[in-house]
GROMACS .gro file of C-alpha atoms in nm:
model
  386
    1UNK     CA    1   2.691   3.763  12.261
    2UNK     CA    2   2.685   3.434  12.498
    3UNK     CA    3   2.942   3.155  12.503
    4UNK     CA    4   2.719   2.914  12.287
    5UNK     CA    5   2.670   3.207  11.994
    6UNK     CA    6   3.077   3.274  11.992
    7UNK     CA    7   3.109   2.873  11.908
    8UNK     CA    8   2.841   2.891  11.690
    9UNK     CA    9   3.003   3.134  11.513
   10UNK     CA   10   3.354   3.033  11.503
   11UNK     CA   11   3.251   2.634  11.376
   12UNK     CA   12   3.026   2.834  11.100
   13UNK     CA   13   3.341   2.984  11.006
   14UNK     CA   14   3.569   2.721  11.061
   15UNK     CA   15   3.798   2.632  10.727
   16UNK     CA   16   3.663   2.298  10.712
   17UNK     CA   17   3.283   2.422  10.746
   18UNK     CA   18   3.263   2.368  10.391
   19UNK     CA   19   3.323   1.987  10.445
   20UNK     CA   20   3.078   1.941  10.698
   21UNK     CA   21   3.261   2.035  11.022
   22UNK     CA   22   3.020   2.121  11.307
   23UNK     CA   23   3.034   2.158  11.674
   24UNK     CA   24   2.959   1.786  11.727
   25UNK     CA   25   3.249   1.713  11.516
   26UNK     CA   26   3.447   2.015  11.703
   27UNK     CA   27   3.378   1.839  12.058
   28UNK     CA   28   3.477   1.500  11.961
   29UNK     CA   29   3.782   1.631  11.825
   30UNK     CA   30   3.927   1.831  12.115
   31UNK     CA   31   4.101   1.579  12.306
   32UNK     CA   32   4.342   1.545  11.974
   33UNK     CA   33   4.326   1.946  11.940
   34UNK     CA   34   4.519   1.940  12.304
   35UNK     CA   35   4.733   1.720  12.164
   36UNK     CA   36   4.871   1.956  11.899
   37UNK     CA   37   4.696   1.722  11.590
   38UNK     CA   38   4.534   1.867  11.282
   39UNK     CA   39   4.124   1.799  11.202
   40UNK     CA   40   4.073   1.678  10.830
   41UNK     CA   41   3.868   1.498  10.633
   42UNK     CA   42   3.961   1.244  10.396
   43UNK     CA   43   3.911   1.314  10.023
   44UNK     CA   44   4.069   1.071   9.861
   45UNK     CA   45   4.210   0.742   9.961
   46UNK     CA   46   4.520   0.564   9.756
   47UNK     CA   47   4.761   0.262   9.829
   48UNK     CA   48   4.770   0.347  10.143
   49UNK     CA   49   4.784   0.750  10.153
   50UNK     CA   50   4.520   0.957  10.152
   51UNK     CA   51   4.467   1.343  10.057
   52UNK     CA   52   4.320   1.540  10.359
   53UNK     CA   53   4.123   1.844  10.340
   54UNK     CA   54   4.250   2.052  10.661
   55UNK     CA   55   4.259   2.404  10.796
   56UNK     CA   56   4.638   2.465  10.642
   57UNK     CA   57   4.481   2.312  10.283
   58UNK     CA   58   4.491   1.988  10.117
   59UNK     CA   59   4.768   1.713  10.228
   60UNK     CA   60   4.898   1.411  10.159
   61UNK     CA   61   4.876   1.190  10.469
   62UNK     CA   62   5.020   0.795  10.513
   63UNK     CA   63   4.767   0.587  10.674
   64UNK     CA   64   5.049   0.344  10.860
   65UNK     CA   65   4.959   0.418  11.215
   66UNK     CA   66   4.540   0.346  11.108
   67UNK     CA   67   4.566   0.007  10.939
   68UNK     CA   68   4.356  -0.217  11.157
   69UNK     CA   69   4.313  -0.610  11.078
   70UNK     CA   70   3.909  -0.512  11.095
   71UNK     CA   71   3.874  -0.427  10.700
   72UNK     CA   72   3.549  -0.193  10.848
   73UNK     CA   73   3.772   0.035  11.016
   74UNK     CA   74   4.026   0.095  10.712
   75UNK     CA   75   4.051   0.498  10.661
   76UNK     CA   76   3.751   0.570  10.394
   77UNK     CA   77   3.637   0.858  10.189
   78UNK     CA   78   3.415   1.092  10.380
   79UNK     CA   79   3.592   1.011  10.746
   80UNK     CA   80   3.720   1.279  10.987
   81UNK     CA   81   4.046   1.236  11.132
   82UNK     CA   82   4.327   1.401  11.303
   83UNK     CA   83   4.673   1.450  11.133
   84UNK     CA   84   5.042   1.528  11.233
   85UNK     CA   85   5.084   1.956  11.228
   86UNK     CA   86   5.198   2.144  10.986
   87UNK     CA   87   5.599   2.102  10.971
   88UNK     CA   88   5.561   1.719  11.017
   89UNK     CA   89   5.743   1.514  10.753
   90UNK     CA   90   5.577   1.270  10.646
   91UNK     CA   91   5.266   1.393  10.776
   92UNK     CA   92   5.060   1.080  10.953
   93UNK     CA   93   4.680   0.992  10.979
   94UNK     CA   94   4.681   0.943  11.362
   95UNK     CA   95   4.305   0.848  11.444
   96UNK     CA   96   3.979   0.815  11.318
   97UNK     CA   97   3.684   0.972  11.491
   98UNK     CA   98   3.402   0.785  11.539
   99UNK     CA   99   3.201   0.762  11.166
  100UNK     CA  100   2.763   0.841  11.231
  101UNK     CA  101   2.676   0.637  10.925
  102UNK     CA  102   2.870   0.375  10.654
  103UNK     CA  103   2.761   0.270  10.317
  104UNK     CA  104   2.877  -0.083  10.308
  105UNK     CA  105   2.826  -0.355  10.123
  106UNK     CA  106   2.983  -0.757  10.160
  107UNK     CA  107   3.290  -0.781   9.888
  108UNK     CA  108   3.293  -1.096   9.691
  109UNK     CA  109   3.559  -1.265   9.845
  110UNK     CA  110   3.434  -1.589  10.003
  111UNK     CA  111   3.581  -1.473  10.352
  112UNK     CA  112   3.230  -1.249  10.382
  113UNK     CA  113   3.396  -0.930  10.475
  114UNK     CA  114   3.260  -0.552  10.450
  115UNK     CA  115   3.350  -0.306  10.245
  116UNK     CA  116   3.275   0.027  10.321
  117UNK     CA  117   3.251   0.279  10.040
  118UNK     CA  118   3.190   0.599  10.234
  119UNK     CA  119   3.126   0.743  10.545
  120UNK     CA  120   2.940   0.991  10.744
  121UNK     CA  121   2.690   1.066  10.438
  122UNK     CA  122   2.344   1.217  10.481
  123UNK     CA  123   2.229   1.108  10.142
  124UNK     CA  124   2.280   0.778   9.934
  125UNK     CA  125   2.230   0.901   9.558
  126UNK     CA  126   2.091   0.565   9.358
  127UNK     CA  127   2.149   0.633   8.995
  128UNK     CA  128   1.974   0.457   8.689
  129UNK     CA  129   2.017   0.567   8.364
  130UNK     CA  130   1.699   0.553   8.149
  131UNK     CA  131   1.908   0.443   7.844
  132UNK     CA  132   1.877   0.101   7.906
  133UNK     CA  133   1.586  -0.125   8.030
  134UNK     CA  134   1.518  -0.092   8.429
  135UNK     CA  135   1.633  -0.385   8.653
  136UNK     CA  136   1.423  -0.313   8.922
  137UNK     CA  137   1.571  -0.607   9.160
  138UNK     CA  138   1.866  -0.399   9.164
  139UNK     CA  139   1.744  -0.017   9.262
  140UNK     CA  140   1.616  -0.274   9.562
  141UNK     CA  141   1.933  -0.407   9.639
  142UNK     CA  142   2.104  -0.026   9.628
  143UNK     CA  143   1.793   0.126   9.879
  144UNK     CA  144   1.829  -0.197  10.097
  145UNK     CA  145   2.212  -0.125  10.169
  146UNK     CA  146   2.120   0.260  10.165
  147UNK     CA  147   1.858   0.209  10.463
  148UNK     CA  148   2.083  -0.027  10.630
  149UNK     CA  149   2.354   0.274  10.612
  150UNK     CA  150   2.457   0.228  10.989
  151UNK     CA  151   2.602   0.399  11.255
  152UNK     CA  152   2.989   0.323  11.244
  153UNK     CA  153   2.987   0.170  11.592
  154UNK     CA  154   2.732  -0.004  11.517
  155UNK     CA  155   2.848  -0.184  11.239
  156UNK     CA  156   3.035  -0.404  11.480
  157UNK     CA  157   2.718  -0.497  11.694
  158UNK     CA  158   2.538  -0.560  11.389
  159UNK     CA  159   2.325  -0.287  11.422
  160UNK     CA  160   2.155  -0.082  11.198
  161UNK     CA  161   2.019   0.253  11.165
  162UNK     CA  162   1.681   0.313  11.035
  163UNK     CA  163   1.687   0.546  10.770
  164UNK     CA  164   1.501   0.861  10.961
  165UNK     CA  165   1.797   0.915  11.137
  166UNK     CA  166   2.077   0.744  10.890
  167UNK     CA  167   2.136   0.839  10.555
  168UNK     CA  168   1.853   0.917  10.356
  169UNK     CA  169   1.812   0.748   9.994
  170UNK     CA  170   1.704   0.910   9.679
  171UNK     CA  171   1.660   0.781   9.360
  172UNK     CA  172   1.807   0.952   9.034
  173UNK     CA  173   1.681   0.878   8.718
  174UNK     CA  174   1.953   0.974   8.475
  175UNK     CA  175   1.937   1.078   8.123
  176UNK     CA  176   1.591   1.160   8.101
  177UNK     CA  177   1.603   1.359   7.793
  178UNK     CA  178   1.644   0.994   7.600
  179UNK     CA  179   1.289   0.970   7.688
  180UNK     CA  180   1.109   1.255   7.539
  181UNK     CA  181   0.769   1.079   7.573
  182UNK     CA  182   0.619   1.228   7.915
  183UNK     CA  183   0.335   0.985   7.971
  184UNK     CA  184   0.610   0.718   7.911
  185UNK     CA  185   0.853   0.916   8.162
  186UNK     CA  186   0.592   0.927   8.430
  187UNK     CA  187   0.492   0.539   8.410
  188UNK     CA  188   0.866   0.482   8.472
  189UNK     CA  189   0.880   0.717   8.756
  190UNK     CA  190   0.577   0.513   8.892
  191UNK     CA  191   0.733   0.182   8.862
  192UNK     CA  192   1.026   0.293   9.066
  193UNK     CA  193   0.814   0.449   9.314
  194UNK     CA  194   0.625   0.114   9.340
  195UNK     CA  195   0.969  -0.048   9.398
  196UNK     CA  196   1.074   0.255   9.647
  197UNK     CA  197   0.782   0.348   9.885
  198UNK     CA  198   0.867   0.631  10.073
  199UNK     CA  199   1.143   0.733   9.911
  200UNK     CA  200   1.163   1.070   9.693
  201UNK     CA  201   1.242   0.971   9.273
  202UNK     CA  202   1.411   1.232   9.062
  203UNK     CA  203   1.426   1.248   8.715
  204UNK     CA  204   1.733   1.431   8.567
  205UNK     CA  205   1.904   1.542   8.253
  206UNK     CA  206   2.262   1.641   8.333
  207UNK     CA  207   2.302   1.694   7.896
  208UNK     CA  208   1.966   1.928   7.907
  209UNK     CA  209   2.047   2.064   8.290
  210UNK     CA  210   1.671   1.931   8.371
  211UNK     CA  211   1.553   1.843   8.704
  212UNK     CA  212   1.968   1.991   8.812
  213UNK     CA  213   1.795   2.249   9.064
  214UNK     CA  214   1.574   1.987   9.217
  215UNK     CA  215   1.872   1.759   9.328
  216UNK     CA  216   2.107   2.022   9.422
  217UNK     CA  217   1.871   2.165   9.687
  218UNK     CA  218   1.835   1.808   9.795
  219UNK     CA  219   2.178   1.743   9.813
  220UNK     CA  220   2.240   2.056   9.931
  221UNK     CA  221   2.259   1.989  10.320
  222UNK     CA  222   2.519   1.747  10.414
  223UNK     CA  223   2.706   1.510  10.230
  224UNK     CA  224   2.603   1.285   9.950
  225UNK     CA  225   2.751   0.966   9.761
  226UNK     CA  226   2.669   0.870   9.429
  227UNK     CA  227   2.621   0.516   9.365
  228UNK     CA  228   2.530   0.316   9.038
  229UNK     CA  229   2.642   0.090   8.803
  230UNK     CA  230   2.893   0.194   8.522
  231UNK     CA  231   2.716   0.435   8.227
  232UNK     CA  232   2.462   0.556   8.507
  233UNK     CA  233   2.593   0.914   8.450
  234UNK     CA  234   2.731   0.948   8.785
  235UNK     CA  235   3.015   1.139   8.683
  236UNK     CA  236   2.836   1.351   8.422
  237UNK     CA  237   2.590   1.444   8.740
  238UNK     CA  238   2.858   1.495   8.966
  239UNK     CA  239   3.004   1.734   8.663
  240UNK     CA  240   2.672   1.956   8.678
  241UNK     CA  241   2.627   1.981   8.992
  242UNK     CA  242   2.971   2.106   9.040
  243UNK     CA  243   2.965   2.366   8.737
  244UNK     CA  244   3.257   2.254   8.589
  245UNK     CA  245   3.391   1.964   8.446
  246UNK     CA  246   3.626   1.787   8.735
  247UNK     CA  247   3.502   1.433   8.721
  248UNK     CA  248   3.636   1.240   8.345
  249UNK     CA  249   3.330   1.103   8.167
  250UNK     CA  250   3.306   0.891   7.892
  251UNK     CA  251   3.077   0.771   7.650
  252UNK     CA  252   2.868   0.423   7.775
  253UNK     CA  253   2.859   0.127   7.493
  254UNK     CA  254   2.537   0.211   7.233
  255UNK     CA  255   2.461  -0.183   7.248
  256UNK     CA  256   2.389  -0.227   7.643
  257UNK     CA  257   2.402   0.123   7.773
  258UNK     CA  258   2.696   0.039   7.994
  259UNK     CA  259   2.990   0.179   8.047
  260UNK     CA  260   3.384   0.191   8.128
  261UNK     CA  261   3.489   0.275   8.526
  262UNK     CA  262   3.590   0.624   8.434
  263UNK     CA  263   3.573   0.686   8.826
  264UNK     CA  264   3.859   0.452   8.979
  265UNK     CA  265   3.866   0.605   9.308
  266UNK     CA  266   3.607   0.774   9.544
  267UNK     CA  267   3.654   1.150   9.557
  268UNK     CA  268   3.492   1.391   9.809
  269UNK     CA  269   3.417   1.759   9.677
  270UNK     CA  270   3.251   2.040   9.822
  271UNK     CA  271   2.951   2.164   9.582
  272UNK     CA  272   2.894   2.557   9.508
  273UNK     CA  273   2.574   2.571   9.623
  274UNK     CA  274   2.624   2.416  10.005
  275UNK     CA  275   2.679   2.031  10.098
  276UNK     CA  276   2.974   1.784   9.984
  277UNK     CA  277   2.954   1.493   9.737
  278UNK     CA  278   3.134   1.146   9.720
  279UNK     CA  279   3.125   1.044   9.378
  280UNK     CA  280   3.247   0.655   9.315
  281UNK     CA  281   3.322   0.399   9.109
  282UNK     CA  282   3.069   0.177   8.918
  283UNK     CA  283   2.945  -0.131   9.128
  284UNK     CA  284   2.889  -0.412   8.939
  285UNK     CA  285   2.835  -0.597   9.266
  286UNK     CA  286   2.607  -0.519   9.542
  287UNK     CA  287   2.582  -0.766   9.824
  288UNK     CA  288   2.424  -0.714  10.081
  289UNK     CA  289   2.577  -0.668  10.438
  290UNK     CA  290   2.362  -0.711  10.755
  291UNK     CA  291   2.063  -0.537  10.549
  292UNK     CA  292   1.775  -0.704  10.712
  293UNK     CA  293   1.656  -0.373  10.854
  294UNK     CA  294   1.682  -0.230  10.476
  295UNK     CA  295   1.527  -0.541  10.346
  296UNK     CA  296   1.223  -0.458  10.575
  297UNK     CA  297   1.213  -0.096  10.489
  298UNK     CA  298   1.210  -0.152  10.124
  299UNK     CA  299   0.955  -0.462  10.071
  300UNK     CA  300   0.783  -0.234  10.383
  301UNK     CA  301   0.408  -0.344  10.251
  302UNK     CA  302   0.479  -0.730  10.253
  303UNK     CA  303   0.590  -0.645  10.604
  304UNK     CA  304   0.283  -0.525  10.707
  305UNK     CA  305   0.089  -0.749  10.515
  306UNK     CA  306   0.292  -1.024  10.729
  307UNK     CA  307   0.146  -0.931  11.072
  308UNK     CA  308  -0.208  -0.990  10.918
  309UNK     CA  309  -0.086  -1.354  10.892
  310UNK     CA  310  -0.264  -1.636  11.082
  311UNK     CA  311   0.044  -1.808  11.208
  312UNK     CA  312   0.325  -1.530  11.338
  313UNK     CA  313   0.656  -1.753  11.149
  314UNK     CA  314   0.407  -1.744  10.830
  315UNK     CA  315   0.654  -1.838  10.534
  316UNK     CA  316   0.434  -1.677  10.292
  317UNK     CA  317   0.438  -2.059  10.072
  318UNK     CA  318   0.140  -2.224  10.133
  319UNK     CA  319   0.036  -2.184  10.474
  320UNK     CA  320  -0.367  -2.126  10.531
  321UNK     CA  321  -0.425  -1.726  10.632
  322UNK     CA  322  -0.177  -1.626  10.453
  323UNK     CA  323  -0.238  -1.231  10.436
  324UNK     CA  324   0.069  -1.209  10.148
  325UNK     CA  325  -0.047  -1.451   9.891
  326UNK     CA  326  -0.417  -1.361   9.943
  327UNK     CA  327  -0.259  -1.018   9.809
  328UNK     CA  328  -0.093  -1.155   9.536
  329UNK     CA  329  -0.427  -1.342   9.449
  330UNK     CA  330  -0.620  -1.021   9.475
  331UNK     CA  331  -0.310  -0.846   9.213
  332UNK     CA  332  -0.257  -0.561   9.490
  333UNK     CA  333   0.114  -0.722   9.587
  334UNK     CA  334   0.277  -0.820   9.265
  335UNK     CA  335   0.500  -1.161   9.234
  336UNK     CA  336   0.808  -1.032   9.176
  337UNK     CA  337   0.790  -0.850   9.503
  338UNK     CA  338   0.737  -1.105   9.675
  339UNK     CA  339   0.999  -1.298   9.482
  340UNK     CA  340   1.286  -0.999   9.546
  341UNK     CA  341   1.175  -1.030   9.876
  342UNK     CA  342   1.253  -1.396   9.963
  343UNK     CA  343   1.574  -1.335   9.750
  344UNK     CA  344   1.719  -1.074   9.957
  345UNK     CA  345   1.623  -1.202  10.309
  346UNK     CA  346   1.797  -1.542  10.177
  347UNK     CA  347   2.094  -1.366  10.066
  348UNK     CA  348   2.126  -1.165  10.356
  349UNK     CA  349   2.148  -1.444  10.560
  350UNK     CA  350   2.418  -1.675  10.437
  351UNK     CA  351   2.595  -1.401  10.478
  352UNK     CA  352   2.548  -1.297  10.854
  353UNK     CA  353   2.547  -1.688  10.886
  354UNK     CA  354   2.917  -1.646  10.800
  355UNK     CA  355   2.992  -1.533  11.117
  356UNK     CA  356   2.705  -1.590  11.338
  357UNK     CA  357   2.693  -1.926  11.530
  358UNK     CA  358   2.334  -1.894  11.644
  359UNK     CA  359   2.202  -1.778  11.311
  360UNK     CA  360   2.368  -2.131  11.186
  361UNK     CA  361   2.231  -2.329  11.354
  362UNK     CA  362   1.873  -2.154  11.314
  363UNK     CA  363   1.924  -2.246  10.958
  364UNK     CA  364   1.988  -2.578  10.991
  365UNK     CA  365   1.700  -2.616  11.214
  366UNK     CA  366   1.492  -2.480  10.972
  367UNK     CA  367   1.627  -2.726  10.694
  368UNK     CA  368   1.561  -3.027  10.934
  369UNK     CA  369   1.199  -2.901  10.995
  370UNK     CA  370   1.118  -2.858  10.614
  371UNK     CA  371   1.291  -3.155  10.540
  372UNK     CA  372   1.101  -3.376  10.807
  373UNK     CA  373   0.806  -3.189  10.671
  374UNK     CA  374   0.906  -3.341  10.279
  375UNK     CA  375   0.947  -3.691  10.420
  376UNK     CA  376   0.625  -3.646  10.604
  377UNK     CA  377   0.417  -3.582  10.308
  378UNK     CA  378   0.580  -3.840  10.077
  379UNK     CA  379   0.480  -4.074  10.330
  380UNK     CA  380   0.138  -4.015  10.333
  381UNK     CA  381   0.153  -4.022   9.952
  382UNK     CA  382   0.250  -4.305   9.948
  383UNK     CA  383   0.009  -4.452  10.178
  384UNK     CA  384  -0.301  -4.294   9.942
  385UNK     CA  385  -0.080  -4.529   9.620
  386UNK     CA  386  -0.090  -4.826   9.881
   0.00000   0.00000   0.00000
């Protein structure tokens, strides 16, 4: 047996192999191995301890010597870092190695900061429960963070993977057995599809254990977070896919469908059947952060449809050769696309105009242009009343 099949073998059996170690992670941790430190991956974080799964079993470690001003580098679920040795008391979080993708979205502070809700995932889970009527402007909002999910050096360049080789979205459409009616079931499927070209739309029933085997071999490989509004049935699917009952649940509100933040913390769990999920609490905000690439990955078609333009800055408004609006004229591109579109490339600028000079001043240029343009055309109104 060569040198490469004896590491092989002894990451594939490492304790932690369960969590996701592999010889990437092995390699990057070395220089803290010589150093006597423990690998581990964070679990759970809380006031400033976390729990960390390593080799010697689950500790509690303080985060005091990781608790940088940057609120993009605070110690996350799903992280790998290296911890005091056994015998240490307190045990201590020493470093954080270097994360391959974040799920993070702007907090709603007016300081436009990031949060990140979990790191190094392979999969961002999008939940919508079919109890209540589909807000489709949202499950764009959740896959335009989820293909921004971005390489954890990155993040600081603003830089974003593209979803090939970042985390990979999926939609799940909970509680599917309130919707007996299968033509009805597949139309909704279809609309979400619409909404999310490209990416793969599961239809679930964690009650009826329906569509269970589907997701599990999806989420299988890797390491998955669950995302969703409260009474999405993220902790009921988290639940089944464990095979026992781990996560609380409770019931969501008859009137709206919604429900309480059973979930209060993000929790990272290894699943039976291979691959380790981050279940979290209910958003009921998601802004965007530096999610122009997922912006373009989601409204993909009206991209495309945008280099058939005459003019190359086409604002898709009014301008003649417009390749967009003659596709919403034609009823192949519908208006609310287009609409969600505008919305979320708006959005995600104020907020990278936060702290980027020369996007600043781009928009004020453009508000000078469109406003010379307005004074431009009442003038010549007013010269056709004269």
């Amino acid at each position: 047996m060569n040198s490469s099949s004896l590491s092989a073998s002894s990451v594939s059996s490492h304790p932690l192999a369960v969590y996701g170690w592999d010889a990437d992670w092995e390699a990057e941790f070395a220089p803290y191995a010589a150093q006597g430190l423990l690998p581990g991956r964070v679990a759970r974080v809380d006031r400033g301890l976390c729990d960390v799964l390593t080799p010697i079993g689950t500790v509690r470690a303080d985060t005091e010597f990781v608790v940088p001003r940057d609120p993009m580098k605070v110690v996350c679920t799903g992280d790998w870092v290296a911890v005091d040795p056994e015998g240490s008391d307190p045990l201590y979080v020493r470093t954080l190695l270097p994360r391959r993708t974040a799920f993070v979205r702007s907090t709603s502070s007016k300081r436009s900061e990031g949060q990140v809700l979990a790191t190094n995932i392979d999969h961002v889970v999008i939940c919508v429960s079919l109890a209540v009527e589909f807000d489709l402007g949202r499950i764009e909002r959740f896959l335009a963070l989820a293909m921004s999910s971005s390489n954890g050096e990155a993040l600081l360049h603003k830089s974003a993977l593209s979803w090939e080789s970042g985390a990979q979205p999926v939609v799940v459409l909970t509680k599917a057995d309130l919707v007996p009616d299968a033509v009805t079931l597949a139309h909704l499927v279809q609309d979400v599809e619409t909404t999310a070209p490209g990416v793969p739309v599961l239809t679930v029933s964690a009650t009826l254990g329906e569509g269970l085997d589907v997701l599990a071999a999806v989420v299988g490989g890797g390491t998955s977070v669950l995302l969703g509004q409260s009474g999405a049935g993220k902790s009921t699917l988290a639940n089944a896919l464990l095979g026992e009952d781990v996560m609380e649940v409770q019931a969501a509100r008859d009137v709206d469908g919604k429900g309480r933040h059973t979930t209060t913390t993000r929790n990272l769990l290894a699943l039976p059947g291979g691959g380790v999920l981050i279940d979290t609490p209910g958003l009921r905000g998601v802004g965007l952060w530096d999610a122009e690439t997922g912006v373009g990955q989601v409204f993909s078609e009206i991209e495309e449809l945008a280099e058939e333009c005459r003019f190359h800055d086409c604002a898709h408004e009014s301008e003649p050769g417009c390749a967009v609006l003659a596709a919403i004229d034609a009823g192949t591109l519908p208006v609310r696309r287009l609409e969600s579109y505008r919305k979320l490339l708006r959005e995600n600028q104020r907020i990278v105009a936060k702290t980027d000079a020369r996007v600043r001043a781009e928009i004020r240029k453009d508000w000078k242009r469109k406003g010379a343009e307005g004074k431009a055309a009442m003038e010549a109104k007013r010269g056709r009343w004269l």
